[in-house]
XYZ file of C-alpha atoms in Angstrom:
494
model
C 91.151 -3.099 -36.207
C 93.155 -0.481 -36.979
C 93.502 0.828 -40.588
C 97.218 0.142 -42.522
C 97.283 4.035 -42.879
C 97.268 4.628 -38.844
C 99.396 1.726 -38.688
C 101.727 3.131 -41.333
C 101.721 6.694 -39.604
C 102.870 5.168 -36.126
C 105.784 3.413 -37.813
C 107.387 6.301 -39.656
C 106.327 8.697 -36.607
C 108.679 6.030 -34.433
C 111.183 5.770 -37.406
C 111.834 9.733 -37.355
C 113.124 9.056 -33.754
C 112.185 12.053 -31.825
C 112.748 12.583 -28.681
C 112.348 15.258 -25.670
C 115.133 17.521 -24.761
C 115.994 17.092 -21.275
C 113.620 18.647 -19.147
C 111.661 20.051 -21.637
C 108.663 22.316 -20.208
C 106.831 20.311 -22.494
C 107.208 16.743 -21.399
C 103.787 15.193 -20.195
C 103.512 15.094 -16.516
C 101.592 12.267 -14.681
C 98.140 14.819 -14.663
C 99.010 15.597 -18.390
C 97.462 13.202 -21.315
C 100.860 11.815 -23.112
C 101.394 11.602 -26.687
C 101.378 8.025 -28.247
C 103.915 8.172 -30.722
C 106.848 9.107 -28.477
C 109.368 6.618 -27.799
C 110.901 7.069 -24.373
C 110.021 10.422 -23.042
C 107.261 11.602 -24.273
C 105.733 14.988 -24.531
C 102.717 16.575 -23.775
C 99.331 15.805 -26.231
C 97.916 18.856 -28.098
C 95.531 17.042 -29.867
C 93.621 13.250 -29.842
C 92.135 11.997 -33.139
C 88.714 10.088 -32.631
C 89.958 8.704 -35.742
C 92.971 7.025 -34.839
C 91.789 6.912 -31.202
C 95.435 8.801 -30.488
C 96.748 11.479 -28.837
C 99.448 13.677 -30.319
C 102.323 15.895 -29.422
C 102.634 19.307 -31.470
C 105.877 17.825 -33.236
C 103.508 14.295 -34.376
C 100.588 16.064 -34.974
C 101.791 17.644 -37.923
C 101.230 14.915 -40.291
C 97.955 15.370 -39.627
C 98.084 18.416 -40.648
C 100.316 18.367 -44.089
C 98.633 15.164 -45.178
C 95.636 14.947 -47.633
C 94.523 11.583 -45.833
C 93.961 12.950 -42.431
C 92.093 15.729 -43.896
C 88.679 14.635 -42.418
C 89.987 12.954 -39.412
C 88.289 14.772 -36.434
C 90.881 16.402 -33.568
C 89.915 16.984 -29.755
C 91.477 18.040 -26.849
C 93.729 15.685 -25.302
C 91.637 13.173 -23.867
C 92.430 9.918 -22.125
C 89.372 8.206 -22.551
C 89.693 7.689 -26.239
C 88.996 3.950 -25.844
C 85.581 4.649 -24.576
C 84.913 5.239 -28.264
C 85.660 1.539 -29.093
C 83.186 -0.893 -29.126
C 83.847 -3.350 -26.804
C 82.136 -6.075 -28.951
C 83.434 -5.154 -32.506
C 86.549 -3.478 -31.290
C 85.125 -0.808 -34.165
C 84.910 2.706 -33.354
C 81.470 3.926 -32.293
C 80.059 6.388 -34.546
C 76.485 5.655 -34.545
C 73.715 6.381 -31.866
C 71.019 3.951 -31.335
C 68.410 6.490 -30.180
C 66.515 3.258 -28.879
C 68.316 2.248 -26.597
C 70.468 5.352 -25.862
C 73.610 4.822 -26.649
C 76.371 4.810 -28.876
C 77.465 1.465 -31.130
C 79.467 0.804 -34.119
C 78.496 0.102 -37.777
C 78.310 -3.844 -36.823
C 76.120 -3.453 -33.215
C 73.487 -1.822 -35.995
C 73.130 -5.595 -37.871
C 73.317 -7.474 -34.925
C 71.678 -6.645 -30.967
C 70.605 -2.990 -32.617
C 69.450 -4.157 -35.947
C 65.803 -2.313 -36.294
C 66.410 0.507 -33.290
C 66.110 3.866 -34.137
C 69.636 5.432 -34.961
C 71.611 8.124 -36.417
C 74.960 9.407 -36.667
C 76.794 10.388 -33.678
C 76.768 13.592 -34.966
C 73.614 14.192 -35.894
C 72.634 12.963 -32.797
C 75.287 15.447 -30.624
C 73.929 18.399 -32.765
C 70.454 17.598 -31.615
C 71.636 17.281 -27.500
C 73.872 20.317 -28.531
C 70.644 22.408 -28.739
C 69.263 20.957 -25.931
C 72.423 21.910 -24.299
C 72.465 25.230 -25.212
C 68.851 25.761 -23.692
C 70.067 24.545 -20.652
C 72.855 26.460 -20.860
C 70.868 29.512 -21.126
C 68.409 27.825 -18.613
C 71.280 27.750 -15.976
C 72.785 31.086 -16.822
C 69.379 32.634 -15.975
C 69.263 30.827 -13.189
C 72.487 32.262 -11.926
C 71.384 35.692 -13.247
C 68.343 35.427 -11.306
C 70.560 34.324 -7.901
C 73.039 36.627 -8.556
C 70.301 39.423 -7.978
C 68.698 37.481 -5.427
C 71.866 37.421 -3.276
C 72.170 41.210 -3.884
C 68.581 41.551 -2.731
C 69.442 39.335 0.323
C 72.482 41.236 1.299
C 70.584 44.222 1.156
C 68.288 42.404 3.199
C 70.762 41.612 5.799
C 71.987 45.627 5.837
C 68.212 46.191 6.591
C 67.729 43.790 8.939
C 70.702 44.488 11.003
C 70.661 48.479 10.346
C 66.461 48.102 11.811
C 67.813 45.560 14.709
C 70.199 48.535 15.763
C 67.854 50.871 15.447
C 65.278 48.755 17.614
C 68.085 47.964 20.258
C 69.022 51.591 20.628
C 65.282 52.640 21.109
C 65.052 49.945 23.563
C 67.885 50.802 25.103
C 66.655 54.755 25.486
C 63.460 53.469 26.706
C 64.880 51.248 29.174
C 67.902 53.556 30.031
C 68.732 54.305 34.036
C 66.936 58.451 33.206
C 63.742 56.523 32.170
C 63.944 53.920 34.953
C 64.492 56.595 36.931
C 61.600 58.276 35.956
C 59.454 55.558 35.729
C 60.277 54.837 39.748
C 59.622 58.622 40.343
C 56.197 58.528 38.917
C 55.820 55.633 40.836
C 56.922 57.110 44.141
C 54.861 60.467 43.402
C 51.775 57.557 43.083
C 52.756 55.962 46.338
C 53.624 59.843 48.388
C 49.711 61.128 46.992
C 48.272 58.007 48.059
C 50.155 58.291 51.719
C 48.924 61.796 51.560
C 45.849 61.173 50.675
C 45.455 58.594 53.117
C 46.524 60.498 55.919
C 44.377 63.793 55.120
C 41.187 61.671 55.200
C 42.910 59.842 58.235
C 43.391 63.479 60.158
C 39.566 64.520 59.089
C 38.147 61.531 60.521
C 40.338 61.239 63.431
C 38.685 65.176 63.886
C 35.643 64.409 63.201
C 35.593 61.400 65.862
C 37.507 63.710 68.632
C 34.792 66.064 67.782
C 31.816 63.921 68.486
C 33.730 62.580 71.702
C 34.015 65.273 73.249
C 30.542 66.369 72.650
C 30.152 62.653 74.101
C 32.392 63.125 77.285
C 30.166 67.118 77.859
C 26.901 65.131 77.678
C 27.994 62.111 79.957
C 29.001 65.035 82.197
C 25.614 66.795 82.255
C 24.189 63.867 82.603
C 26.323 62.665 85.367
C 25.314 65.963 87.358
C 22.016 65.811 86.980
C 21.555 62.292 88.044
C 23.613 63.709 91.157
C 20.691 66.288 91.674
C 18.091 63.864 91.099
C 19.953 61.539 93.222
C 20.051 64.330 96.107
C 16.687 65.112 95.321
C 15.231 61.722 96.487
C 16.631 61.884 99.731
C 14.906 64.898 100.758
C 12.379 64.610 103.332
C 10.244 67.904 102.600
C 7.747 66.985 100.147
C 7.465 70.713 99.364
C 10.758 70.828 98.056
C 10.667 67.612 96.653
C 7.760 68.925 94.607
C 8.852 72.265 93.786
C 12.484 70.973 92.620
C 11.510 68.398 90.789
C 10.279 70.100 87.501
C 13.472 71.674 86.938
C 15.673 69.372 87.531
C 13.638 66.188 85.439
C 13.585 68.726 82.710
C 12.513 67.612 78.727
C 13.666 64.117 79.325
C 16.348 63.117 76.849
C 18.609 65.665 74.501
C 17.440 65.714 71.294
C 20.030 63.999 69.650
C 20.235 60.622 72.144
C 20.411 58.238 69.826
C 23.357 55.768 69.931
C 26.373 56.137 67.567
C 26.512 53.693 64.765
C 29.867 52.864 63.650
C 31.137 51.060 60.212
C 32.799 47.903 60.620
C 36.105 47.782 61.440
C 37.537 48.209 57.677
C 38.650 51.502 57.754
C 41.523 51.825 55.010
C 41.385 48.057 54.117
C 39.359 48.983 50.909
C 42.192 51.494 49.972
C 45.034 48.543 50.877
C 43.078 45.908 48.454
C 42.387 49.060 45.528
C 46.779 49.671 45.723
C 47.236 45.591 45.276
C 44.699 45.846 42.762
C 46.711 48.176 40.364
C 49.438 46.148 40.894
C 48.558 42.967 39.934
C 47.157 45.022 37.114
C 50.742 46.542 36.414
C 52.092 42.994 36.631
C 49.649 41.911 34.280
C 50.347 44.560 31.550
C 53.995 44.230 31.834
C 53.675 40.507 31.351
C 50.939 40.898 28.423
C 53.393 43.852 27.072
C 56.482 41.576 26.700
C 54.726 39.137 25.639
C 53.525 41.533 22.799
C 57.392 42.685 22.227
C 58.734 38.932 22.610
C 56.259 37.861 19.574
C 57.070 41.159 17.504
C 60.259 39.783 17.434
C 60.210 36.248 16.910
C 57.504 37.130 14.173
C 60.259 39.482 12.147
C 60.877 37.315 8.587
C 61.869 39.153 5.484
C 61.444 35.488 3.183
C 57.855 34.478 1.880
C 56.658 31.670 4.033
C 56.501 28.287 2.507
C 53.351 26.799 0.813
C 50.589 25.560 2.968
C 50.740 21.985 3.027
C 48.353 20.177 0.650
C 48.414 16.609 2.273
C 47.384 15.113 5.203
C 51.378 14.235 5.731
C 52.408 17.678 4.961
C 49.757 19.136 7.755
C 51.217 15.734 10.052
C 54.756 17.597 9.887
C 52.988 20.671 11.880
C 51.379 18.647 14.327
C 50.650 20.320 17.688
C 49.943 18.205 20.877
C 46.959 19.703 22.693
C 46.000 19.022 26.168
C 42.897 20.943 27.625
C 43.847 23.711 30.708
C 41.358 22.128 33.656
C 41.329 26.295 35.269
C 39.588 27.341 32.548
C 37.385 24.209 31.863
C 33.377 25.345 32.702
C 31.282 23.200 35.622
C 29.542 21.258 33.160
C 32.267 19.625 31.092
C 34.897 16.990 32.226
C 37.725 16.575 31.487
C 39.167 12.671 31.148
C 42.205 11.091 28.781
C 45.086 12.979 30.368
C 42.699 16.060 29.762
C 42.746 15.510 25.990
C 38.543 14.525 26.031
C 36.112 17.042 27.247
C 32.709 15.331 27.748
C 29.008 17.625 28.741
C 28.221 16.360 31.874
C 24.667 16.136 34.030
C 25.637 17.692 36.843
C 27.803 20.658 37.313
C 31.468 19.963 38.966
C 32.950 21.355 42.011
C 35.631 23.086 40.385
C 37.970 25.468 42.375
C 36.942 29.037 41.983
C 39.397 30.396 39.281
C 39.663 33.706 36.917
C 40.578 31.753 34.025
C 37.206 29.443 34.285
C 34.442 30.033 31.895
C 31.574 30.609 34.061
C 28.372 30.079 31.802
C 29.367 28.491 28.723
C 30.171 25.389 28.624
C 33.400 26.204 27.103
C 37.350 25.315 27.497
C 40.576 26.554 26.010
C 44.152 24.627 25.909
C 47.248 24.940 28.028
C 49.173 25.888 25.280
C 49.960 28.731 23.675
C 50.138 28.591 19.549
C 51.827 30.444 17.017
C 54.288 29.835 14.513
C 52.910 27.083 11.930
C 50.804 24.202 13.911
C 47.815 21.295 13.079
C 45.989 19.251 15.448
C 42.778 17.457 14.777
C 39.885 17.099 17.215
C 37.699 13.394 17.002
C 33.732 14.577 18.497
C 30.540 12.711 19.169
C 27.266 13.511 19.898
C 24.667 16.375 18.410
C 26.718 19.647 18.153
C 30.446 20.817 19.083
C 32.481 24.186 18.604
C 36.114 23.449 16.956
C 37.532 26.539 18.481
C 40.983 28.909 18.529
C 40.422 31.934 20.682
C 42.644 34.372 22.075
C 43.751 34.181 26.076
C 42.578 37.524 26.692
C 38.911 36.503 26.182
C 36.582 37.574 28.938
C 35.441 34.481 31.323
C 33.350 35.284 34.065
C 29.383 35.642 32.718
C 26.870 35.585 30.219
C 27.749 38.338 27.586
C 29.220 37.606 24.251
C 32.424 38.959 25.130
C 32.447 35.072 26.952
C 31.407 33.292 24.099
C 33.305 31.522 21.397
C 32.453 32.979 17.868
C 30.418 36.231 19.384
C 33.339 38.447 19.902
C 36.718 39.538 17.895
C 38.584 37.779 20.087
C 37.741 33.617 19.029
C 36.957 31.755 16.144
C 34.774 28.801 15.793
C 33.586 25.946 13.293
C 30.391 24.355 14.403
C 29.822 20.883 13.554
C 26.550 19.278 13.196
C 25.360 16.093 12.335
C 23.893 17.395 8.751
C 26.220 20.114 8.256
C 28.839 22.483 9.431
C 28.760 26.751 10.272
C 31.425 28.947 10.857
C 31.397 32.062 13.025
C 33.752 35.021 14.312
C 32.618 38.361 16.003
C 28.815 37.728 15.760
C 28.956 36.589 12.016
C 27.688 33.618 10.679
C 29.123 32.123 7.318
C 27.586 28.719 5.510
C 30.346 25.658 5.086
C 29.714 22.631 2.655
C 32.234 19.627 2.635
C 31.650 16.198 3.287
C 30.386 15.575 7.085
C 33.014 13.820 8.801
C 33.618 12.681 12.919
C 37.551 14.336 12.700
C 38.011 18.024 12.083
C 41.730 19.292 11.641
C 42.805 22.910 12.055
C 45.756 24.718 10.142
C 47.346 27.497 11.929
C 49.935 29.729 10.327
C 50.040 32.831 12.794
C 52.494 34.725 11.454
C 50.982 34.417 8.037
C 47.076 35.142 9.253
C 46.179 31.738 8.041
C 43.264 29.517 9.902
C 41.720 26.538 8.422
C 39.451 24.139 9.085
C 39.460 20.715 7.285
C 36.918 17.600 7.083
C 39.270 14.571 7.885
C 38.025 11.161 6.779
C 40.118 9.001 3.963
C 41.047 12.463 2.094
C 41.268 15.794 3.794
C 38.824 18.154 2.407
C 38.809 22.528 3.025
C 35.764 23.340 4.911
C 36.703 26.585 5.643
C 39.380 28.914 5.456
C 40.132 32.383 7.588
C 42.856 35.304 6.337
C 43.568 37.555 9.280
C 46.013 39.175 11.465
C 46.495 37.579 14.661
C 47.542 39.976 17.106
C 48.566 37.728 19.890
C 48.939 34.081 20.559
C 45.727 31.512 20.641
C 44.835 28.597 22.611
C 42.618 25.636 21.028
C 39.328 25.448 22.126
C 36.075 23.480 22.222
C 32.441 23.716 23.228
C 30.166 20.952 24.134
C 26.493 20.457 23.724
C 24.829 18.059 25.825
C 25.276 14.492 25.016
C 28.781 15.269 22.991
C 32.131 15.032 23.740
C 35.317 15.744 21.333
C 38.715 14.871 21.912
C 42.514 16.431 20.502
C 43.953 14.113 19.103
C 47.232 12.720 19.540
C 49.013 12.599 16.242
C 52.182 10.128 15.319
């Protein structure tokens, strides 16, 4: 209800009859919050009183200032949600807080639904939040401090990156200009003119060396020839005498002393020479493709933020999660490979397999088609007595027995070994103990760029086993090995 003194002020506020001069600047617009007491036109609020619950114009407002009564009424902005301070049961103004409940009631909600809540004055209870405020105030303005710098830091960041990225293209672009092309094929043709010369200076000395040996050939045939003739002549003679008397000089020693027969190589010649040139360059192929490989991953690997946290739960690692299928060129004789070659199972008798260079030879080993980096997880499901969980570089050596083959024995692979009591971890000849709960599933965390590998028993939880800081210096491929009797499978995660 409102009070006979507001009432009162509203009549002799209309009573004085003030109006707005035509267009006044100071007329309320339809954004503008009007004042209450004009009659007809009405000018622009410079005050509301949560009080009277009204807004005034400067020209109305004035009462509240010259009058005693109004001295404690409390003025605010304009506002045009005064009636929000009414109580919409009591149609009282709300000045107490039920901290209960959280919100704000009249005198007459605190005898009736609020009777027994916690409450205080509205403005007790606004100088309380007004701290609070305040904190977060300061909270926020920190905040923006600390952004403020951190976009500095970024945009220097971005100067960087793009003042290194020109730097990086313009050394590329020397390296790879026309003059080094140029002198790259020069070399390369200086290579190719000594081997033609090369070639044909041994070519001349054994063409000489044959001619040589032919003609001493063609002299012998021909002294051999005439003395047959002699001999020949010889036996048609009729006078033993001279038969007899000839004869010693013409049958001579017998044979020269170097009769025996000529052996000659087989017919290779400069094959050996053709298959050593194809040789380097399938090896230049090679290096340029492992070389831009190297420069492609230098580049995709160039991040000036902090990488995010590793995941912590099993549906974190599931957002990383890698499909693996095994590479059947590399897979040894006496594993198969079965399940869309997901499965690789020892196996009784070895496999005719294709002669390949990628195929482990001895161990009974096998890496995946796919090539990992960035941030991946997969999980691997194995039976049996023993199996290697395995990430290993492609570059790792295949063919024989050394421990430059083997998972775990070199710097170039990584392995967990899983037993059916426990579990050991090994990488470049070094063995390190692993306890965590034994478990049929193994997953494996891979962050390359950060160096991070990890190994993880998977069951109802997830549960570290092991975990590997590094730098990876090129991509890896999954891996297992298989003891007899076993078999382990990748997983294929949903």
């Amino acid at each position: 209800m409102k009070s006979t003194l507001l009432a009162g002020l509203v009549e002799e506020l209309k009573k004085s009859g003030f109006q707005a001069a035509p267009d006044d600047p100071s007329e309320a617009g339809p954004e503008d919050v009007a004042c209450d007491i004009c009659s007809g036109r009405k000018l622009k609020a410079v005050k509301s009183c949560l009080v009277c619950l009204i807004s005034f114009c400067e020209k109305h407002l004035q009462h509240h200032y010259q009058s005693p009564a109004y001295a404690k009424h409390k003025l605010v902005e304009p506002s045009k949600n005064l009636h929000k301070n009414i109580c919409s049961l009591h149609d009282e103004v709300m000045k107490i807080f039920c901290r209960t409940d959280q919100q704000s009631i009249c005198h007459l909600c605190c005898l009736d639904q609020h009777k027994g809540h916690d409450t205080v004055s509205a403005a007790a209870e606004r100088t309380e939040r007004q701290k609070d405020l305040e904190e977060s105030r300061e909270n926020i303005q920190q905040r923006i401090q600390d952004r403020e710098e951190d976009v500095k830091l970024l945009q220097q960041e971005v100067e960087a990156i793009n003042g290194s990225a020109d730097k990086a293209v313009e050394h590329s672009q020397e390296i790879f200009s026309q003059e080094i092309f140029s002198q790259l094929i020069r070399l390369m043709e200086k290579r190719r003119s000594d081997v033609e010369q090369q070639v044909r200076s041994q070519q001349e000395r054994e063409v000489s060396r044959v001619k040589e040996l032919q003609e001493k050939m063609e002299q012998e045939i021909t002294e051999l020839k005439r003395k047959d003739a002699d001999l020949q002549k010889l036996s048609l003679t009729e006078d033993h005498n001279q038969f007899l008397h000839s004869y010693p000089s013409l049958s001579g020693p017998g044979q020269p002393a170097d009769s025996s027969r000529i052996n000659i190589r087989p017919l290779r010649y400069f094959e050996e020479v053709t298959a050593a040139v194809s040789e380097v360059r399938e090896k230049l192929q090679d290096l340029l493709t492992e070389m831009w490989t190297n420069v492609s991953q230098a580049v995709t690997e160039v991040d000036v933020l902090l990488p995010e946290p590793e995941p912590k739960t099993r549906a974190d690692f599931l957002r990383f999660s890698q499909r693996i299928t095994l590479d059947p060129n590399t897979v040894n004789r006496w594993l198969i490979l079965s399940d869309r070659n997901r499965r690789a199972t020892r196996t009784e008798k070895p496999q005719t397999y294709p002669d390949h260079p990628d195929r482990f030879t001895y161990y009974c080993q096998v890496l995946s088609r796919e090539s990992l980096t960035g941030r991946c997880y997969w999980e691997v499901d194995w039976r049996g007595t023993r199996v290697y969980v395995t990430v290993a570089y492609k570059t790792i050596r295949r063919v024989g027995d050394s421990e430059d083959c083997r998972f775990g024995y070199n710097d170039k692979s990584w392995r967990l070994e899983c037993y059916k009591d426990k579990y050991q971890f090994k990488h470049n000849k070094v063995s390190s103990p692993v306890s965590g709960p034994l478990s049929s599933r193994v997953g494996v965390y891979l962050d390359h760029r950060a160096g991070i590998l990890s190994f993880y028993s998977v069951s109802e939880t997830m549960t570290l086993l092991h975990r590997v800081q590094t730098t990876f210096t090129q991509p890896l491929h999954a891996g297992l090995w298989v003891n007899s009797e076993a078999s382990a499978e990748f997983i294929e995660l949903k």
